[in-house]
Coordinates of C-alpha atoms and ligand atoms in Angstrom, one line a residue:
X116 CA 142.4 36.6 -28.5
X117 CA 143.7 35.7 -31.5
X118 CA 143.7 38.3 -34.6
X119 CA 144.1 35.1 -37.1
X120 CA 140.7 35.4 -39.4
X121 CA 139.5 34.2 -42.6
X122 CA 140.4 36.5 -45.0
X123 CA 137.9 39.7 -45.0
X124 CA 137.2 40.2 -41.4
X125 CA 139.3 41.6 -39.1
X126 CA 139.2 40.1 -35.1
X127 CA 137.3 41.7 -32.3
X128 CA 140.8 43.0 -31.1
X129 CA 141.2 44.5 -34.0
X130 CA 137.6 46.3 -34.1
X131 CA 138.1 47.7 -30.5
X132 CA 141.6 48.9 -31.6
X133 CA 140.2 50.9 -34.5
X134 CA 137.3 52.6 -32.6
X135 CA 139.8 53.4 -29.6
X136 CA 141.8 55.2 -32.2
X137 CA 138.9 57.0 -34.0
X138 CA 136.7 58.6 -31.2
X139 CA 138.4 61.3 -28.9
X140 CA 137.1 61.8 -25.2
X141 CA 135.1 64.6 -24.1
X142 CA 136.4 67.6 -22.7
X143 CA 133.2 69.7 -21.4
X144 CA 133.3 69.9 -17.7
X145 CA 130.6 70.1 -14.8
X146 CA 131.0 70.3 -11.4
X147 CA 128.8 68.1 -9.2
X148 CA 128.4 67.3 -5.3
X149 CA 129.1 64.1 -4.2
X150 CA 125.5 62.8 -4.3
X151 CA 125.4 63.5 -7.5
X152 CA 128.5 62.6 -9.0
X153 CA 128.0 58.6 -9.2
X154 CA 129.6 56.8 -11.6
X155 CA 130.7 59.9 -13.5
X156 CA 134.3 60.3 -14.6
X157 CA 136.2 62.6 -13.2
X158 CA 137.6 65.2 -15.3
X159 CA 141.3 65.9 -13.5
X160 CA 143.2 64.0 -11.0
X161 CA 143.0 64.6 -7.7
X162 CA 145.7 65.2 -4.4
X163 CA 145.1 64.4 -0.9
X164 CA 144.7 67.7 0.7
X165 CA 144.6 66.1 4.2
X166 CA 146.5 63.4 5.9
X167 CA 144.4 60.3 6.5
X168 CA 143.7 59.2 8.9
X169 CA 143.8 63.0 10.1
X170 CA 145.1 62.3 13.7
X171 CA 146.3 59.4 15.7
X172 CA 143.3 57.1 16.6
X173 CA 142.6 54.1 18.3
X174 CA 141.8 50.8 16.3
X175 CA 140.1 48.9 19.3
X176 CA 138.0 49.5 22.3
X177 CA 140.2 49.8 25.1
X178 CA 143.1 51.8 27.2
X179 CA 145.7 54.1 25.9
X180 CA 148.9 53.7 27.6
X181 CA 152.2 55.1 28.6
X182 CA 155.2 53.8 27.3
X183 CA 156.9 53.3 30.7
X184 CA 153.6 51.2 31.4
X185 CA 153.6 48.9 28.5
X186 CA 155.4 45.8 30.1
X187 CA 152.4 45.5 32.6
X188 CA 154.2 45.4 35.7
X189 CA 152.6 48.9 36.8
X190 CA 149.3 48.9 37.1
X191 CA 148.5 52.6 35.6
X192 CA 145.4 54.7 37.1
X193 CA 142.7 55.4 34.7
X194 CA 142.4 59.2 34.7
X195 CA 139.4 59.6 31.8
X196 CA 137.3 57.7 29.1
X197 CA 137.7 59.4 25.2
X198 CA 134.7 58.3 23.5
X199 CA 134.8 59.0 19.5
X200 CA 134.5 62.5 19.2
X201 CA 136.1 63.6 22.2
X202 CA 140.0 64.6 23.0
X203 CA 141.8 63.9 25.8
X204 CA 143.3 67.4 25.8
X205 CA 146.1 66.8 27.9
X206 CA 149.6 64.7 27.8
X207 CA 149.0 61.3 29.1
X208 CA 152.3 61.0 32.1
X209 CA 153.4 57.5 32.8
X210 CA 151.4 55.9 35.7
X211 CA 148.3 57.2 33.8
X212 CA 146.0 55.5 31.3
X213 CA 142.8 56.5 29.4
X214 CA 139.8 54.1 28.8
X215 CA 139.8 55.0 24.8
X216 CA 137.2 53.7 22.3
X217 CA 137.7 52.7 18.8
X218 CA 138.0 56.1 16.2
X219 CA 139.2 58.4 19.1
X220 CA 142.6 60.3 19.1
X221 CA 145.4 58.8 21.2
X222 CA 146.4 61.2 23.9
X223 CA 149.5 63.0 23.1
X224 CA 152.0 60.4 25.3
X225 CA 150.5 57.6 24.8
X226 CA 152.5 54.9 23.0
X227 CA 149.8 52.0 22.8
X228 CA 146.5 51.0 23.0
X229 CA 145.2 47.7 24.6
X230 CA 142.3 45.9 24.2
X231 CA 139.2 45.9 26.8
X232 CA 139.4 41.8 26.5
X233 CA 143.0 41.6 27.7
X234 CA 142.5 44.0 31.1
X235 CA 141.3 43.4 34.2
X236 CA 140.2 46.7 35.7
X237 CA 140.8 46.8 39.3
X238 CA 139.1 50.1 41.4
X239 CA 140.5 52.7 38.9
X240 CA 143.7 50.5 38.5
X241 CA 144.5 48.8 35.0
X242 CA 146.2 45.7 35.0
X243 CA 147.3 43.8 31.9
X244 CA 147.9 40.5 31.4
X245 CA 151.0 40.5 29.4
X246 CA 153.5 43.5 28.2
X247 CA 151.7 45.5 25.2
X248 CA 154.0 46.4 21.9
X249 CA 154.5 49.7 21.1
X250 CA 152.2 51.0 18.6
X251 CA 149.8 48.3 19.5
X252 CA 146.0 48.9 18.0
X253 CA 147.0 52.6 17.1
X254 CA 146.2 53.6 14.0
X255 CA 148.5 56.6 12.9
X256 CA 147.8 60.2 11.3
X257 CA 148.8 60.0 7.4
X258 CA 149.1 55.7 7.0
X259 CA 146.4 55.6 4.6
X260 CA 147.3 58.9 2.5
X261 CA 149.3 61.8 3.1
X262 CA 148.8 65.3 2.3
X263 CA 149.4 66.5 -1.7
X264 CA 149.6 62.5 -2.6
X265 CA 147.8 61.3 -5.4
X266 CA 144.5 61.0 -4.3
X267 CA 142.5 59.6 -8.1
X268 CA 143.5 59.7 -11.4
X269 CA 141.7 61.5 -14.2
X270 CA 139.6 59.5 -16.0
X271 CA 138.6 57.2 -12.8
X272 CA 134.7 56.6 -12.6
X273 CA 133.5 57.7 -9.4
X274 CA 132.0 53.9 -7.7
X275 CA 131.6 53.6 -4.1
X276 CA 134.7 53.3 -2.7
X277 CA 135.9 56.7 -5.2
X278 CA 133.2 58.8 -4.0
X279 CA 133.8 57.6 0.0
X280 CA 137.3 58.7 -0.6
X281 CA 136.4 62.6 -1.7
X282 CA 134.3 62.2 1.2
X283 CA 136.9 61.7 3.8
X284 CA 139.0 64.0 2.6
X285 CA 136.0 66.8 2.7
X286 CA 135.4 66.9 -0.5
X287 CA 131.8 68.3 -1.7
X288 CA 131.8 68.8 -5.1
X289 CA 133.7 67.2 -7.8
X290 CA 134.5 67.7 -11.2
X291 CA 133.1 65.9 -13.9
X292 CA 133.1 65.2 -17.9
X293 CA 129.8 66.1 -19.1
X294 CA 127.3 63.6 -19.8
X295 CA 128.1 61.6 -23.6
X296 CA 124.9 62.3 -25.1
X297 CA 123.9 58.9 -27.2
X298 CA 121.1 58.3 -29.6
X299 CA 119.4 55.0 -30.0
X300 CA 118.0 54.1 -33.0
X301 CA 115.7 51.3 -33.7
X302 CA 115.0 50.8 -37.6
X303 CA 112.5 48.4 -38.9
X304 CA 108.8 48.5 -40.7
X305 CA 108.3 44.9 -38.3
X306 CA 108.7 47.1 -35.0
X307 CA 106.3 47.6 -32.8
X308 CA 106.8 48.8 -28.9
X309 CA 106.1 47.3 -25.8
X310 CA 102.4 47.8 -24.4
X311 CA 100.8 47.7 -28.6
X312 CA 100.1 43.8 -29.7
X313 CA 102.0 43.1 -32.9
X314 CA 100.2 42.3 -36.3
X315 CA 100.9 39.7 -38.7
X316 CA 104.7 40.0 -39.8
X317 CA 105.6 42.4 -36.7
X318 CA 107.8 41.9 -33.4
X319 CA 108.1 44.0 -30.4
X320 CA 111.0 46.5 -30.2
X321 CA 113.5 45.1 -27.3
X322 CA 117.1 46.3 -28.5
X323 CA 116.4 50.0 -28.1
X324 CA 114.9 49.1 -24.0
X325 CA 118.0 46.7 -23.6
X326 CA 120.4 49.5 -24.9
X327 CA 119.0 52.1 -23.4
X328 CA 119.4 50.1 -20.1
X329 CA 123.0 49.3 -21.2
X330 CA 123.9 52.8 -21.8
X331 CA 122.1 54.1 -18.3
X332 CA 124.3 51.7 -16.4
X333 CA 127.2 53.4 -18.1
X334 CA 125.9 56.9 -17.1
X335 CA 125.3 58.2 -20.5
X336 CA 122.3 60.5 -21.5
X337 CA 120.1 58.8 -23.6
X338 CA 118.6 60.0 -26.4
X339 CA 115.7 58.6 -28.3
X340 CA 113.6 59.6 -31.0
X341 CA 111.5 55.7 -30.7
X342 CA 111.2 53.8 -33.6
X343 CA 112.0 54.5 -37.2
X344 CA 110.3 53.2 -40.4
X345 CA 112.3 51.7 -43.3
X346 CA 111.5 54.9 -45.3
X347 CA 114.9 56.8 -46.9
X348 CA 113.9 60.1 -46.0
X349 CA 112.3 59.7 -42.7
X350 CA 115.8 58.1 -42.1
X351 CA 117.5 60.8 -43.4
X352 CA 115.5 63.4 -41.5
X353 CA 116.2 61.8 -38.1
X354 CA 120.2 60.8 -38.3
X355 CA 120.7 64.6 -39.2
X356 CA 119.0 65.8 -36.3
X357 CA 120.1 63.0 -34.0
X358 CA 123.8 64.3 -35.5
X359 CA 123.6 67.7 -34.3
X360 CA 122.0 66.7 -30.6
X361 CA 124.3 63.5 -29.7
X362 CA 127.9 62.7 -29.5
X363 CA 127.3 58.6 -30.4
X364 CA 124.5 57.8 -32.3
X365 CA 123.8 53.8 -32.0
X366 CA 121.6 51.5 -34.6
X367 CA 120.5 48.3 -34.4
X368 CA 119.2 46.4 -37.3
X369 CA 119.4 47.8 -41.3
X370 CA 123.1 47.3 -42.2
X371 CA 122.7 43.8 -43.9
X372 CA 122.4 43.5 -47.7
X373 CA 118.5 43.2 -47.5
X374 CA 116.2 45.0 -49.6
X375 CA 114.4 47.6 -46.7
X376 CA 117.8 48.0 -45.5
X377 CA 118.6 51.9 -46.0
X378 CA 120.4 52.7 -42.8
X379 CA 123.9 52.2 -44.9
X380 CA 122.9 54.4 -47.7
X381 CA 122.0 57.1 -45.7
X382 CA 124.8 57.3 -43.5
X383 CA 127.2 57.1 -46.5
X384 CA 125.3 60.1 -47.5
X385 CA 125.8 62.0 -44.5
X386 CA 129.4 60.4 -43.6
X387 CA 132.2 58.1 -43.5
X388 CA 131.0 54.7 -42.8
X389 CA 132.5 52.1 -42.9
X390 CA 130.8 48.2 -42.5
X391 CA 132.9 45.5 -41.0
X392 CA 133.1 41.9 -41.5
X393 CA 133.8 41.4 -37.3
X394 CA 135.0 37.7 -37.2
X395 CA 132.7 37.4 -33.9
X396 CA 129.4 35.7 -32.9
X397 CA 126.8 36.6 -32.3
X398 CA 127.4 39.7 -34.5
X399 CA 129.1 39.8 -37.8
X400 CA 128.3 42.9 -39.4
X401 CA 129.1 45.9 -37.5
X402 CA 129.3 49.4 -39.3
X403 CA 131.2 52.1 -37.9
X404 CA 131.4 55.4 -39.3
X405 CA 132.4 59.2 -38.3
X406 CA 129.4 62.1 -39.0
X407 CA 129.6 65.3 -39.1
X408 CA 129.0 65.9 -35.5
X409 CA 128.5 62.6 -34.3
X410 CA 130.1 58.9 -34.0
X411 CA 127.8 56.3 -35.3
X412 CA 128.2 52.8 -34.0
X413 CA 125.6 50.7 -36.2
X414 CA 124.7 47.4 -34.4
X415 CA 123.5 44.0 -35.8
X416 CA 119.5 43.9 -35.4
X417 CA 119.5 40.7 -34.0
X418 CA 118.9 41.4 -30.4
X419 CA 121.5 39.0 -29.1
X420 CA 124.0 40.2 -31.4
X421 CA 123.0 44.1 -31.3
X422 CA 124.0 43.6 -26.9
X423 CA 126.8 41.6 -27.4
X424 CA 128.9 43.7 -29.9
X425 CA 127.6 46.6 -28.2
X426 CA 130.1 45.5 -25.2
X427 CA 132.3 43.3 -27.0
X428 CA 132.7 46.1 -29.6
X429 CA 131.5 49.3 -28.8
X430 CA 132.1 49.9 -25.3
X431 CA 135.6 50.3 -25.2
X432 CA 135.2 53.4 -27.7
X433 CA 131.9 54.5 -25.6
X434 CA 133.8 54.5 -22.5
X435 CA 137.3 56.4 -23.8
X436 CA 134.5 59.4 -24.9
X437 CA 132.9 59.3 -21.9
X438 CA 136.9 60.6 -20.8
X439 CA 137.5 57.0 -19.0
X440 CA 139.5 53.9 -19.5
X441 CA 138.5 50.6 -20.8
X442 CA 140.6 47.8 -19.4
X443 CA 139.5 44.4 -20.8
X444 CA 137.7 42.2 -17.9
X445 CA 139.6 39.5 -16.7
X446 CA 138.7 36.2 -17.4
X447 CA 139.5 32.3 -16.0
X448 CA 139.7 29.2 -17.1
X449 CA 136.5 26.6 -16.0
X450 CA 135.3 23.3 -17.0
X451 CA 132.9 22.7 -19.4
X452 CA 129.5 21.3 -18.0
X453 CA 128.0 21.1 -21.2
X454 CA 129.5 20.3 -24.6
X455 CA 129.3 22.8 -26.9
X456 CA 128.9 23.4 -30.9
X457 CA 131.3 25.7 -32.4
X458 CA 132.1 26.1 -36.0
X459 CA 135.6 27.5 -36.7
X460 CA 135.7 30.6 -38.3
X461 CA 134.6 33.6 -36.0
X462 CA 135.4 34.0 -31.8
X463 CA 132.0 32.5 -30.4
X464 CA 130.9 34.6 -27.4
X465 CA 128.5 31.9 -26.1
X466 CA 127.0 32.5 -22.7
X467 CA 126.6 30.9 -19.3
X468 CA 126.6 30.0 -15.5
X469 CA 129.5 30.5 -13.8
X470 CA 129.6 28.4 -10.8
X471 CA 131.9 26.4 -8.0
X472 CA 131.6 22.7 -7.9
X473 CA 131.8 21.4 -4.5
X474 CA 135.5 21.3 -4.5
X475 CA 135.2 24.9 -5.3
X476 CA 136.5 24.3 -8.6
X477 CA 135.2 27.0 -11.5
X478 CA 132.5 24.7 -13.7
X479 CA 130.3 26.2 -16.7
X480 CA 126.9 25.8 -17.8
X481 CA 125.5 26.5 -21.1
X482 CA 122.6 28.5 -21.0
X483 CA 121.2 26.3 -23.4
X484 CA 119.9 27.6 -27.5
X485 CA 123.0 29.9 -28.3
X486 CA 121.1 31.6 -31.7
X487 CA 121.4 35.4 -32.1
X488 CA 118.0 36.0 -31.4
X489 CA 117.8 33.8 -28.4
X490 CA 117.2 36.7 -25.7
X491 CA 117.1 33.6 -22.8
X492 CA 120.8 32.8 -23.8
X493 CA 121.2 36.1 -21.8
X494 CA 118.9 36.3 -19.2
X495 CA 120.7 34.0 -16.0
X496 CA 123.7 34.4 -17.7
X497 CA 127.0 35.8 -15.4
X498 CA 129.5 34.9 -18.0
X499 CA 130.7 35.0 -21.7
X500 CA 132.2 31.3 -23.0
X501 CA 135.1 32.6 -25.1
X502 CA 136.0 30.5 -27.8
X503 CA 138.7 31.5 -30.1
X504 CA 138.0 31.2 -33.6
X505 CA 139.6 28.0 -34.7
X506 CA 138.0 26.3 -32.3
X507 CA 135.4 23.5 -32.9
X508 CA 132.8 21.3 -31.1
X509 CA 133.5 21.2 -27.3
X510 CA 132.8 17.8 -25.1
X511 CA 131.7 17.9 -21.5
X512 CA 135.2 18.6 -18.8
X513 CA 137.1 20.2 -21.3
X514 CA 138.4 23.7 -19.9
X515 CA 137.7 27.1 -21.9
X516 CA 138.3 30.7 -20.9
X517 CA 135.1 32.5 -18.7
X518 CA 134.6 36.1 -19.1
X519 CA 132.4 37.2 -16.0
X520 CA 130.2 39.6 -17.0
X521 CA 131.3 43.1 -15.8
X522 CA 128.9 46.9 -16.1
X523 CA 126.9 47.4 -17.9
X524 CA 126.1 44.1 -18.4
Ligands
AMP610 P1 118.1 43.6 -39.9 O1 119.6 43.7 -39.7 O2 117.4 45.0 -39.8 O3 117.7 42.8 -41.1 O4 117.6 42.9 -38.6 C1 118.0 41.5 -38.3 C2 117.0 40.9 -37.4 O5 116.9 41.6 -36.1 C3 115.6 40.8 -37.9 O6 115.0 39.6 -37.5 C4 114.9 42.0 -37.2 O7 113.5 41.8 -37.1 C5 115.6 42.0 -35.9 N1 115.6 43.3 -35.3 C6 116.0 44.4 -35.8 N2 115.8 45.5 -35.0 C7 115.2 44.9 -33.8 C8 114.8 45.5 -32.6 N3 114.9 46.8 -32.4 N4 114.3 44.7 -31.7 C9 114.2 43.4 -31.9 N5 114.6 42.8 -33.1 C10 115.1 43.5 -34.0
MG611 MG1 115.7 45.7 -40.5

């Protein structure tokens, strides 16, 4: 992306690049079994502590042979059947062979393994059809890892294939960063939640239930004191307790120049905040400010624009506290379905449909009214439409850069 903006605003690589260097990741430990540790972030890195696979076993359903059998002109007898589970026990001598299924060890002396398809069992005779290669269908002791190898780095969040991993090397419990602690605040006399019916003048409160959801899907421990009124010292009251309970604290709405806007004053009054001109869209005004015990991160109030610089912005920052690594999604290159308005000025995260045409070329679809209140711009969408900021109007076929949509999105 490029950092060239009208003068003022600094670029959305520029924002992440500040927060990165202003929060500092958590160093409180727990230690969790593996049922509970998913998509935590584990606190040191790991070695193997066994080889893997932990013994010579068989890839295939079929026989284990010699190696003075393997060119198939003996027909070896078969002496036993090693089911998963089971050992052989002894040393396999040539003229022998074992019916082996897949996952079992390889008898000690065997040099192969063949597969059921390409015998023909005769009595308690094996014949094959053609010689076998050495090492055939045998999958070895240590090929995947080895003892004291790196195993996962610190700082790795613990998906699926993380957490199968401990697993097979008989690992139970892990250690973890602690939980980050957020606070979501939703300011605004016009709020009302879910569930009441809004009067004249009021909407329903949907950025603290989208954030909140956000912020689950990253694992963090949400905190949430509901809505607060435009009122100073209700304000006040609430960001200094929220600042002694959370490590993040996250706004939405109040930082603008309008009259009921107080967030700003009070957290200048209780810290260092400082409001950006973020040359991005949806979401211009982005404050960002360092509290006595907390990191505020103050959203836009628009809802499009509060979940949008929220991972555009925020999440790098969120994810480094959390004791992880943010690495910027990738992105492709697709054509246009649509054309597209675009002012130059700020980078236009617009959203759409990322789909294959039937020559299984990339193609994208607008998702239709792009406004930062437009919630449906969002809902059906798998994909950010990055425009850089000098860009303007787009036609129909021309190619811009996709951003699939990655967690917590
Ligand atoms: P503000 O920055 O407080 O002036 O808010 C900008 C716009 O976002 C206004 O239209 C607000 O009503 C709206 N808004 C602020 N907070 C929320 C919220 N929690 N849920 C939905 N809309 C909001
Ligand atoms: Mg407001």
């Amino acid at each position: 992306m490029s950092c060239d903006t009208p003068s003022g605003m600094i670029s959305v690589q520029q924002c992440r690049e500040r927060l990165l260097a202003a929060v500092a990741p958590l160093t409180a430990t727990e230690t969790l079994t593996l049922e509970q540790a998913t998509d935590r972030i584990l606190a040191d890195s790991l070695a193997a502590r066994l080889d893997l696979p932990l013994e010579d076993n068989s890839a295939m359903d079929g026989y284990a042979l010699h190696a003075e059998d393997l060119d198939g002109r003996n027909a070896p007898e078969i002496v036993a059947t090693v089911l998963a589970g089971q050992s052989f026990g002894e040393r396999l001598e040539a003229g022998q062979c074992v019916r082996i299924m897949t996952g079992a060890p390889v008898p000690a002396g065997a040099e192969a393994v063949v597969m059921q398809e390409r015998t023909r069992v005769d009595g308690n005779r094996l014949h094959l059809g053609e010689a076998v290669p050495a090492g055939n269908n045998i999958r070895r002791r240590g090929e995947d890892i080895r003892t004291g190898a790196p195993l996962l780095p610190a700082g790795r969040r613990l998906g699926p294939a993380e957490i199968g991993l401990l697993a097979s090397q008989g690992i139970a419990s892990v250690t973890v960063v602690r939980r980050l602690k957020v606070a979501l605040v939703s300011t605004g006399d016009e709020l009302v939640a879910p569930g009441s019916s809004p009067g004249p003048g009021q909407i329903h409160d949907s950025n603290r239930y989208m954030l909140r959801a956000a912020l689950e899907r990253l694992g963090v421990e949400v905190i949430d004191p509901g809505v607060i009124r435009d009122d100073r010292a209700e304000l006040e009251h609430t960001l200094e307790r929220l600042d002694r309970q959370a490590d993040a604290i996250i706004t939405s709405g109040g930082v603008s120049v309008g009259e009921a806007d107080h967030v700003r004053a009070v957290l200048e009054s209780l810290g260092e905040i400082h409001l950006w001109k973020v040359a991005i869209k949806p979401g211009k005004p982005f404050a960002f400010g360092r509290l006595p015990g907390s990191m505020l991160f103050g959203l836009p109030g628009n809802p499009v624009s509060a979940l949008v610089t929220l991972y555009q912005l925020a999440l790098p920052a969120l994810v480094r506290m959390q004791g992880g690594q943010w690495k910027a999604p990738p992105t492709l290159r697709a054509r246009l379905a649509d054309p597209l308005r675009k002012k130059p000025g700020r980078a236009d995260y617009q959203r759409g449909v990322l789909e294959y045409d039937d020559k299984g070329e990339p193609v994208v679809h607008s998702t239709g009214g792009q406004g930062s209140a437009i919630l449906t711009s969002l809902t059906g969408a798998n994909c950010f439409i990055v425009l850089p900021a000098e860009q303007g109007d787009l036609q129909a076929g021309e190619f811009v850069t996709v951003e699939p949509f990655a967690p917590p999105l």
